Amino acid sequence: MRQVYMDYSATTPVKKEVLDEMVPFFTEHYGNPSSLYTIGQESKEAISKARQRVASLIGADEKEIFFTACGTESDNWALFGVTDVKKKKGNHIITTKIEHHAILHSCQFLEKHGFDVTYLDIDDQGFVDPEELKAAITDQTIMVSIMMVNNEIGTIEPIKELVKVTKEKNKDIIFHTDAVQGLGNVPIDVKDLGVDLMSMSAHKIYGPKGTGALYVRRGVRLSNYIHGGAQENKHRAGTENLAGIVGFGKAAEIAEQTLDEHIKHSSSLRDYFVQQVLEKIPDTYVNGTMEKRHPGNANITFKYIEGESILLLLDSKGIYVSTGSACSSASLTPSHVLTALGVPVEMIHGTVRFSIGDFTTKEDLDYVIGELTEIVKKLREISSVSEKKGW
Amino acid sequence: MAIYNDKVMDHFMNPRNVGEIENPDGIGTYGSPVCGDMMQITINVDDNDVITDAKFKTFGCGSAIASSSMATEMIIGKTVDEALAVTNNEIIDELGGLPAVKIHCSVLADHAIKCAIYDYAEKNGKTYKGLEGFDPDADDDDEEAGCDGPACGTGNE
């Protein structure tokens, strides 16, 4: 049976060139980067090379890149590290209703510890309004955290403008962006954006799972989050995930070299897929803007049927997708992102996220469109709701 | 596929008794699309009070469809009293188990059956011990208050 992976926003396969570069660091160059002898120092150099490559992808200096275990750790570190340093200056944080749970649940934790959090709305296209951000800033505001690209609906937020209004109001407010979905999918120049902190993850850009990074603009202070040894210039303790970091570096290098090609490939296939689905399957809607959107993201609602049923039947045909965000599959709570977008709850239940990447082909999509059309028809025949019956 | 066992998958992929009986003796719908699942069950009952046919239509996840399929299969051939005695745990057992977060799907199927029988009883002036204390208007469609127990309906409102 044909297998079609359409969940690149959940994770990506590791590219062969990436794996090839990683492998020797498990078996031959396994020295602890903290060790002073030759094979230890070779590991240290490999990490330095990876750091340069990640820095280059986002226009940063290598000293501004700190490796972590994942995007979630980077998000947690940013929030807890900044709020700890700035707690005497104020207790207000601004974020949005559509952040990843790594931000939202960390903010809820901070609320329990005396911080006030404002969760900004989005408009019906998925965008945060810079004017609303401006209006939400108070003299207690110490930090703003707004994601670069949404993981469910793919909206690319106007980060540069959001940074601008924040800094105009008070240049001491720290601006963090979760760029886990943005990295390798949109051009990023941290200097141009003006962000202070930025979270990244390797496994969304054809690198390995278990490696992330936090960009910390030179001069920005934040407390450590993981305490222990002197790794990462004394800012993030714990023996480095050497092979993982090497893989992240290689993935970043490839992402930088192929960014234009990647965006063109993904977005042209995505546009074809969306157009075909809307044309062939009635009562079907795309959520969020089609402008300024993650090149591989298609978030589609199929009216009168339920997303998990679609997912399972697609799975039986070798097609892998997610309902809303992968994290929500085991929970019955409707997606907070689609709720914020104003999608009616009964329609949220019928929503599937398809995400396209470097290995997706047009033939894959034609297969998916054919199977999807049949599956939606079958489930609508079973469904107790329909256009005729209404909800 | 690991989230459901083979039996659940079989009833989901090849559901039994899908559809709607024309002019049924009893019809019941339970759940709400807002809550992510809604079942409609139609039944025919003969003069000996035996359920001769049952069909379902379900908006919902894999386990909601599988539970509906299994529930209709379980009540066909049973008397109304026997059908009323079917519990959601028996539906789960027949399916070989459901994941913890999906237990409510079996409850939904159990309630949809009771709703259909309630409709049959109302129309025919019958009373059943198994319907004692059954309030079809319980938690009347209060979607704001949560998704635990929307009320019965005929699916035509």
XYZ file of C-alpha atoms in Angstrom:
548
model
C 0.000 0.000 0.000
C 1.123 3.520 -0.763
C 2.171 5.496 2.302
C 1.708 9.242 2.320
C 2.993 11.235 5.260
C 1.071 14.487 5.542
C 2.006 15.536 9.043
C 5.256 17.467 8.540
C 4.121 20.030 11.116
C 4.108 17.279 13.756
C 7.589 16.104 12.853
C 9.740 15.445 9.806
C 11.833 12.468 8.729
C 15.566 12.957 9.272
C 17.246 13.635 5.935
C 19.895 11.148 4.905
C 22.651 13.780 4.747
C 21.724 14.744 8.312
C 21.812 11.174 9.590
C 25.111 10.481 7.805
C 26.711 13.382 9.592
C 25.274 12.293 12.950
C 26.222 8.615 12.945
C 29.998 8.912 13.641
C 29.180 10.926 16.766
C 27.556 7.878 18.340
C 30.330 5.397 17.726
C 33.624 7.103 16.863
C 33.576 10.697 18.010
C 31.740 10.033 21.223
C 33.917 12.109 23.554
C 32.259 14.292 26.154
C 32.575 17.869 24.910
C 33.551 18.903 28.449
C 36.572 16.569 28.472
C 39.945 18.161 27.850
C 41.568 15.369 25.837
C 41.515 15.207 22.066
C 38.265 13.343 21.389
C 36.464 15.564 23.887
C 37.701 18.706 22.202
C 36.717 17.301 18.800
C 33.164 16.967 20.092
C 33.311 20.519 21.350
C 34.364 21.684 17.910
C 31.519 19.750 16.291
C 29.065 21.548 18.568
C 30.622 24.880 17.694
C 30.210 24.128 13.995
C 26.540 23.213 14.546
C 26.052 26.416 16.497
C 27.426 28.446 13.587
C 25.100 26.700 11.168
C 21.993 27.316 13.288
C 23.069 30.920 13.847
C 23.559 31.408 10.120
C 20.046 30.162 9.328
C 18.507 32.939 11.434
C 21.084 35.710 10.983
C 22.398 35.454 14.550
C 25.852 35.344 16.067
C 26.905 31.861 17.221
C 27.298 33.119 20.797
C 23.576 33.861 20.776
C 22.558 30.223 20.214
C 21.992 27.913 23.198
C 21.135 24.287 22.573
C 18.296 22.707 24.553
C 16.441 19.395 24.468
C 13.427 20.633 22.502
C 11.245 23.564 21.543
C 9.204 23.093 24.703
C 12.286 23.486 26.892
C 13.253 26.627 24.972
C 9.769 28.077 25.556
C 9.843 27.185 29.249
C 13.334 28.606 29.680
C 12.378 31.860 27.950
C 9.294 32.407 30.122
C 10.705 31.283 33.455
C 14.150 32.775 32.826
C 12.876 36.243 31.944
C 10.127 36.428 34.555
C 12.633 35.426 37.230
C 15.069 38.186 36.274
C 12.355 40.810 35.843
C 9.959 39.951 38.644
C 10.875 43.089 40.578
C 10.106 45.308 37.563
C 6.608 44.008 36.979
C 4.354 40.965 36.864
C 2.540 41.238 33.543
C 3.084 38.989 30.520
C 1.335 39.266 27.178
C 0.845 36.285 24.903
C -1.908 35.038 22.573
C -4.759 32.563 22.689
C -3.215 30.506 19.889
C 0.192 29.666 21.346
C 1.487 26.122 21.648
C 0.761 24.483 24.999
C 4.465 24.851 25.858
C 3.714 28.569 26.203
C 0.100 28.448 27.387
C 0.649 25.916 30.161
C 3.834 27.682 31.282
C 1.865 30.936 31.451
C -0.840 29.224 33.499
C 1.883 28.046 35.866
C 3.197 31.615 36.163
C -0.332 32.830 36.906
C -0.352 30.524 39.916
C 2.828 32.223 41.067
C 1.617 35.814 41.018
C 1.979 36.834 37.380
C -0.828 38.353 35.325
C -1.141 37.105 31.784
C -3.049 38.731 28.919
C -4.035 36.342 26.136
C -4.532 38.311 22.926
C -7.239 37.395 20.418
C -6.717 36.789 16.719
C -8.837 38.049 13.842
C -10.858 35.774 11.549
C -7.791 35.189 9.390
C -5.602 34.172 12.332
C -3.590 37.369 12.822
C -2.691 39.130 16.055
C -3.392 42.871 15.790
C -0.365 45.040 16.734
C -2.760 47.744 17.964
C -4.322 45.285 20.413
C -0.887 44.331 21.644
C -0.010 48.001 22.094
C -3.205 48.612 24.061
C -2.523 45.616 26.329
C 0.908 46.839 27.469
C 0.920 48.298 30.978
C 3.663 49.679 33.206
C 3.795 46.193 34.731
C 4.487 44.434 31.423
C 7.856 42.692 31.418
C 7.520 40.226 28.583
C 5.671 39.502 25.349
C 5.620 36.022 23.818
C 3.980 35.581 20.411
C 4.532 32.661 18.081
C 5.973 33.241 14.627
C 3.903 30.643 12.772
C 0.888 28.881 14.204
C 1.140 25.099 14.331
C -2.496 24.399 13.480
C -3.565 26.998 10.931
C -0.128 28.111 9.731
C -0.681 31.847 10.090
C 2.579 33.818 9.894
C 2.247 36.500 12.558
C 3.606 40.019 11.897
C 6.469 39.607 14.383
C 8.519 42.594 13.177
C 5.574 44.932 13.626
C 4.661 43.378 16.986
C 8.230 43.862 18.221
C 8.153 47.451 16.997
C 4.999 48.433 18.895
C 6.293 46.680 22.012
C 9.679 48.382 21.991
C 8.151 51.774 21.158
C 6.066 51.500 24.286
C 8.943 50.265 26.450
C 12.269 49.034 25.101
C 12.906 47.001 28.268
C 10.029 44.623 27.585
C 11.511 41.312 26.443
C 10.034 39.963 23.227
C 10.081 36.191 22.772
C 8.828 34.310 19.752
C 8.232 30.577 19.425
C 9.591 29.917 15.934
C 9.359 26.130 16.067
C 6.988 26.064 13.072
C 8.596 29.044 11.385
C 12.182 27.807 11.285
C 13.045 26.508 7.832
C 9.586 27.429 6.534
C 9.795 31.210 6.430
C 12.882 33.421 6.007
C 14.074 34.507 9.465
C 16.506 37.307 10.246
C 16.498 37.895 13.991
C 18.276 41.217 13.661
C 15.660 42.479 11.229
C 12.789 41.167 13.353
C 14.275 42.657 16.511
C 13.246 39.755 18.771
C 15.109 39.186 22.035
C 14.497 35.444 22.344
C 13.457 32.802 19.851
C 12.644 29.100 20.338
C 13.621 26.514 17.728
C 13.498 22.764 17.265
C 15.504 20.408 15.043
C 12.887 17.762 14.295
C 10.637 20.143 12.380
C 13.415 20.853 9.852
C 14.443 17.277 8.950
C 16.755 17.011 11.952
C 16.517 14.627 14.913
C 14.045 14.738 17.806
C 15.493 15.685 21.190
C 17.338 18.830 20.149
C 16.173 22.411 20.279
C 17.720 25.815 20.730
C 17.008 29.192 22.203
C 18.300 32.315 20.491
C 19.217 34.894 23.116
C 20.056 38.301 21.707
C 23.364 39.578 23.051
C 22.745 41.658 26.172
C 19.438 40.017 27.105
C 19.496 38.590 30.599
C 17.547 35.567 31.741
C 18.009 33.110 34.592
C 19.118 29.562 33.909
C 16.417 26.920 33.771
C 18.430 23.680 33.882
C 21.051 23.832 36.631
C 24.249 21.811 36.844
C 27.485 21.825 34.899
C 29.074 24.566 32.827
C 27.759 23.501 29.422
C 26.417 26.037 26.909
C 28.615 28.814 28.251
C 27.263 28.105 31.772
C 23.682 28.799 30.713
C 22.215 25.350 30.082
C 23.588 22.479 32.117
C 23.619 18.852 31.092
C 25.877 16.816 28.833
C 25.183 17.917 25.296
C 23.143 15.724 22.953
C 26.176 15.633 20.705
C 24.853 13.675 17.733
C 21.529 15.503 17.994
C 23.211 18.897 17.934
C 25.382 17.860 14.982
C 22.180 16.764 13.208
C 20.469 20.049 14.027
C 23.450 21.894 12.552
C 23.375 19.911 9.323
C 19.588 20.267 9.048
C 19.949 24.030 9.556
C 22.598 24.209 6.839
C 20.370 22.347 4.378
C 17.375 24.469 5.384
C 19.331 27.638 4.663
C 20.593 26.385 1.292
C 17.208 25.094 0.144
C 14.798 27.547 1.762
C 13.484 29.125 -1.443
C 13.126 25.766 -3.147
C 11.431 24.268 -0.071
C 8.916 27.105 0.169
C 8.129 26.928 -3.541
C 7.745 23.133 -3.528
C 5.541 23.010 -0.430
C 3.344 25.969 -1.236
C 2.645 24.986 -4.834
C 1.667 21.451 -3.766
C -0.357 22.793 -0.840
C -2.244 25.212 -3.087
C -2.973 22.390 -5.535
C -4.207 20.150 -2.696
C -6.478 22.814 -1.198
C -7.924 23.738 -4.585
C -8.633 20.076 -5.432
C -10.201 19.269 -2.055
C -12.473 22.317 -2.127
C -13.482 21.546 -5.696
C -14.078 17.809 -5.291
C -15.585 17.628 -1.813
C -18.656 19.732 -1.035
C -19.206 21.495 2.313
C -15.486 21.852 2.917
C -13.705 24.931 4.277
C -10.131 26.135 4.744
C -9.412 27.714 8.120
C -7.232 30.805 8.325
C -5.687 33.040 5.726
C -4.207 31.673 2.494
C -1.873 34.680 2.379
C 1.053 34.791 4.803
C 0.673 31.144 5.696
C 3.105 28.301 6.431
C 3.936 26.962 2.946
C 2.945 23.377 3.740
C -0.100 23.909 5.948
C -3.669 23.096 4.942
C -6.231 23.109 7.750
C -9.561 21.919 6.424
C -13.003 21.437 7.948
C -15.278 18.749 6.559
C -18.804 19.630 7.581
C -21.127 16.995 9.130
C -18.398 14.495 10.028
C -15.819 14.083 12.757
C -12.057 14.452 12.403
C -10.863 11.338 14.217
C -13.020 9.159 11.961
C -11.427 10.805 8.933
C -7.961 10.339 10.433
C -8.532 6.640 11.137
C -9.920 5.875 7.682
C -7.054 7.792 6.053
C -4.656 5.825 8.250
C -6.166 2.586 6.938
C -5.143 3.823 3.477
C -1.595 4.624 4.587
C -2.216 8.367 4.824
C -1.029 10.161 7.951
C -2.633 13.412 9.076
C -3.609 15.035 12.353
C -6.775 16.463 13.799
C -6.098 20.021 14.881
C -2.748 19.506 16.521
C -1.300 16.095 17.248
C -1.259 16.800 20.965
C -5.041 17.098 20.961
C -5.766 13.679 19.505
C -5.984 12.015 22.887
C -8.079 14.783 24.346
C -11.679 15.669 23.668
C -11.254 19.401 24.118
C -11.826 21.274 20.877
C -8.762 23.043 19.476
C -8.038 26.331 21.272
C -6.655 27.769 18.038
C -9.771 27.089 15.964
C -11.913 28.309 18.857
C -9.955 31.586 18.871
C -10.381 31.780 15.094
C -14.143 31.687 15.632
C -14.817 28.315 13.998
C -18.109 26.882 15.357
C -17.434 23.991 17.753
C -19.340 21.398 15.703
C -17.124 22.346 12.746
C -13.934 22.169 14.811
C -14.723 18.504 15.425
C -14.596 17.955 11.663
C -11.221 19.564 11.105
C -8.067 17.919 9.812
C -4.576 19.374 9.429
C -2.649 18.244 6.367
C 0.969 19.358 6.244
C 3.190 19.019 3.230
C 6.980 18.869 3.105
C 10.048 18.138 1.009
C 9.215 14.504 0.265
C 5.581 15.093 -0.741
C 4.828 14.567 -4.433
C 1.891 15.486 -6.658
C 1.188 11.753 -7.117
C 0.924 11.435 -3.324
C -1.620 14.220 -3.246
C -3.686 12.781 -6.091
C -3.849 9.495 -4.162
C -4.879 11.346 -0.966
C -7.525 13.408 -2.764
C -9.051 10.244 -4.260
C -9.156 8.369 -0.943
C -10.291 11.423 1.003
C -13.215 12.003 -1.341
C -14.445 8.426 -0.765
C -13.870 8.579 2.991
C -15.784 11.817 3.434
C -18.648 10.391 1.358
C -18.741 7.222 3.458
C -18.715 9.074 6.784
C -21.409 11.469 5.623
C -23.598 8.478 4.793
C -23.146 7.223 8.348
C -23.551 10.652 9.959
C -26.661 11.677 11.858
C -26.237 15.256 10.647
C -26.356 16.527 7.090
C -27.213 19.584 5.087
C -30.819 18.342 4.845
C -31.174 17.477 8.520
C -29.059 20.343 9.757
C -26.971 20.163 12.898
C -3.303 1.097 14.551
C -2.940 0.956 18.239
C -5.557 3.242 19.696
C -8.434 0.786 19.172
C -8.481 -3.012 19.235
C -9.333 -5.103 16.151
C -12.963 -5.557 17.129
C -13.570 -1.823 17.571
C -11.785 -1.175 14.268
C -13.916 -3.804 12.534
C -17.154 -2.192 13.752
C -15.811 1.232 12.804
C -14.566 0.255 9.340
C -17.506 -2.033 8.555
C -20.345 -0.714 10.682
C -23.458 -2.895 10.952
C -26.992 -1.542 10.680
C -26.147 1.868 9.274
C -29.157 3.866 8.166
C -32.583 4.950 9.156
C -35.774 2.864 9.311
C -38.610 4.522 7.428
C -41.593 5.185 9.715
C -39.896 3.503 12.668
C -41.738 2.387 15.787
C -39.251 4.365 17.850
C -36.645 7.006 17.155
C -34.127 8.535 19.505
C -31.175 10.842 19.124
C -28.660 11.496 21.798
C -25.610 13.709 22.008
C -24.802 16.866 20.117
C -22.464 17.810 17.278
C -21.111 20.549 19.537
C -19.931 17.840 21.911
C -18.381 15.886 19.076
C -20.843 13.033 18.839
C -24.514 12.538 18.112
C -26.329 9.243 17.533
C -29.690 8.546 16.049
C -31.213 5.125 16.565
C -34.416 3.924 14.922
C -36.139 0.706 15.967
C -39.019 -1.512 14.937
C -40.801 -3.556 17.596
C -43.188 -6.441 16.884
C -46.346 -7.483 18.725
C -44.339 -9.662 21.102
C -42.312 -6.621 22.172
C -39.258 -7.933 20.348
C -36.962 -5.438 18.598
C -36.954 -6.776 15.036
C -34.742 -4.109 13.527
C -32.469 -1.289 14.618
C -30.494 1.148 12.548
C -28.155 3.952 13.453
C -26.674 7.139 12.109
C -23.792 8.677 14.010
C -21.742 11.838 13.819
C -18.669 11.066 15.821
C -15.292 9.495 16.317
C -14.239 5.925 15.599
C -15.416 4.580 18.926
C -18.767 6.403 18.682
C -19.443 4.720 15.338
C -18.204 1.345 16.624
C -20.331 1.651 19.791
C -23.429 2.482 17.729
C -22.808 -0.466 15.440
C -22.304 -2.847 18.353
C -25.279 -1.484 20.301
C -27.701 -1.987 17.405
C -26.351 -5.493 16.863
C -26.865 -6.282 20.551
C -30.496 -5.168 20.740
C -31.852 -6.730 17.550
C -33.788 -9.853 18.547
C -34.043 -8.804 22.166
C -37.287 -7.856 23.892
C -37.659 -4.224 24.866
C -37.082 -5.162 28.513
C -33.910 -7.036 27.612
C -32.694 -4.139 25.455
C -33.279 -1.696 28.292
C -31.124 -3.879 30.509
C -28.109 -3.478 28.184
C -25.547 -1.319 29.942
C -22.734 0.731 28.492
C -20.276 -1.628 30.196
C -21.764 -4.539 28.273
C -21.267 -2.594 25.040
C -17.637 -1.989 26.032
C -17.180 -5.682 26.904
C -18.634 -6.782 23.574
C -16.222 -4.404 21.835
C -13.330 -5.893 23.781
C -12.632 -2.619 25.578
C -12.391 1.089 24.754
C -9.665 3.613 25.674
C -10.482 5.464 28.904
C -11.161 8.784 27.155
C -13.702 7.069 24.898
C -15.878 5.398 27.531
C -18.481 8.129 27.081
C -19.137 6.868 23.523
C -20.583 3.664 24.955
C -22.699 5.708 27.360
C -23.987 7.657 24.390
C -25.006 4.444 22.590
C -26.728 3.134 25.699
C -28.666 6.404 26.080
C -29.574 6.574 22.389
C -31.186 3.129 22.687
C -33.146 4.232 25.754
C -34.250 7.373 23.904
C -35.547 5.314 20.966
C -37.398 2.950 23.319
C -38.766 5.895 25.299
C -40.182 7.279 22.044
C -41.725 3.874 21.247
C -43.219 3.612 24.750
C -44.662 7.135 24.573
C -46.257 6.508 21.190
C -47.778 3.228 22.282
C -48.760 4.104 25.827
C -46.466 1.495 27.291
C -44.464 1.540 30.481
C -41.249 -0.343 31.124
C -39.450 -0.958 34.357
C -36.156 -0.186 32.614
C -37.378 3.321 31.801
C -38.308 4.153 35.400
C -36.483 7.272 36.408
C -35.278 7.777 32.850
C -35.655 11.432 32.096
C -35.196 12.222 28.429
C -34.990 15.913 29.280
C -32.191 15.505 31.801
C -29.433 18.082 31.272
C -31.616 19.538 28.577
C -29.331 20.485 25.709
C -27.331 22.765 27.915
C -24.300 22.944 25.696
C -22.916 25.904 27.591
C -22.795 23.836 30.738
C -20.665 21.151 29.189
C -20.988 18.088 27.069
C -21.863 15.383 29.550
C -25.509 14.802 28.990
C -27.552 16.417 26.272
C -31.166 15.339 26.063
C -33.031 12.932 23.837
C -34.587 14.186 20.672
C -36.265 12.740 17.652
C -33.685 14.279 15.368
C -36.318 16.424 13.725
C -36.304 19.517 15.870
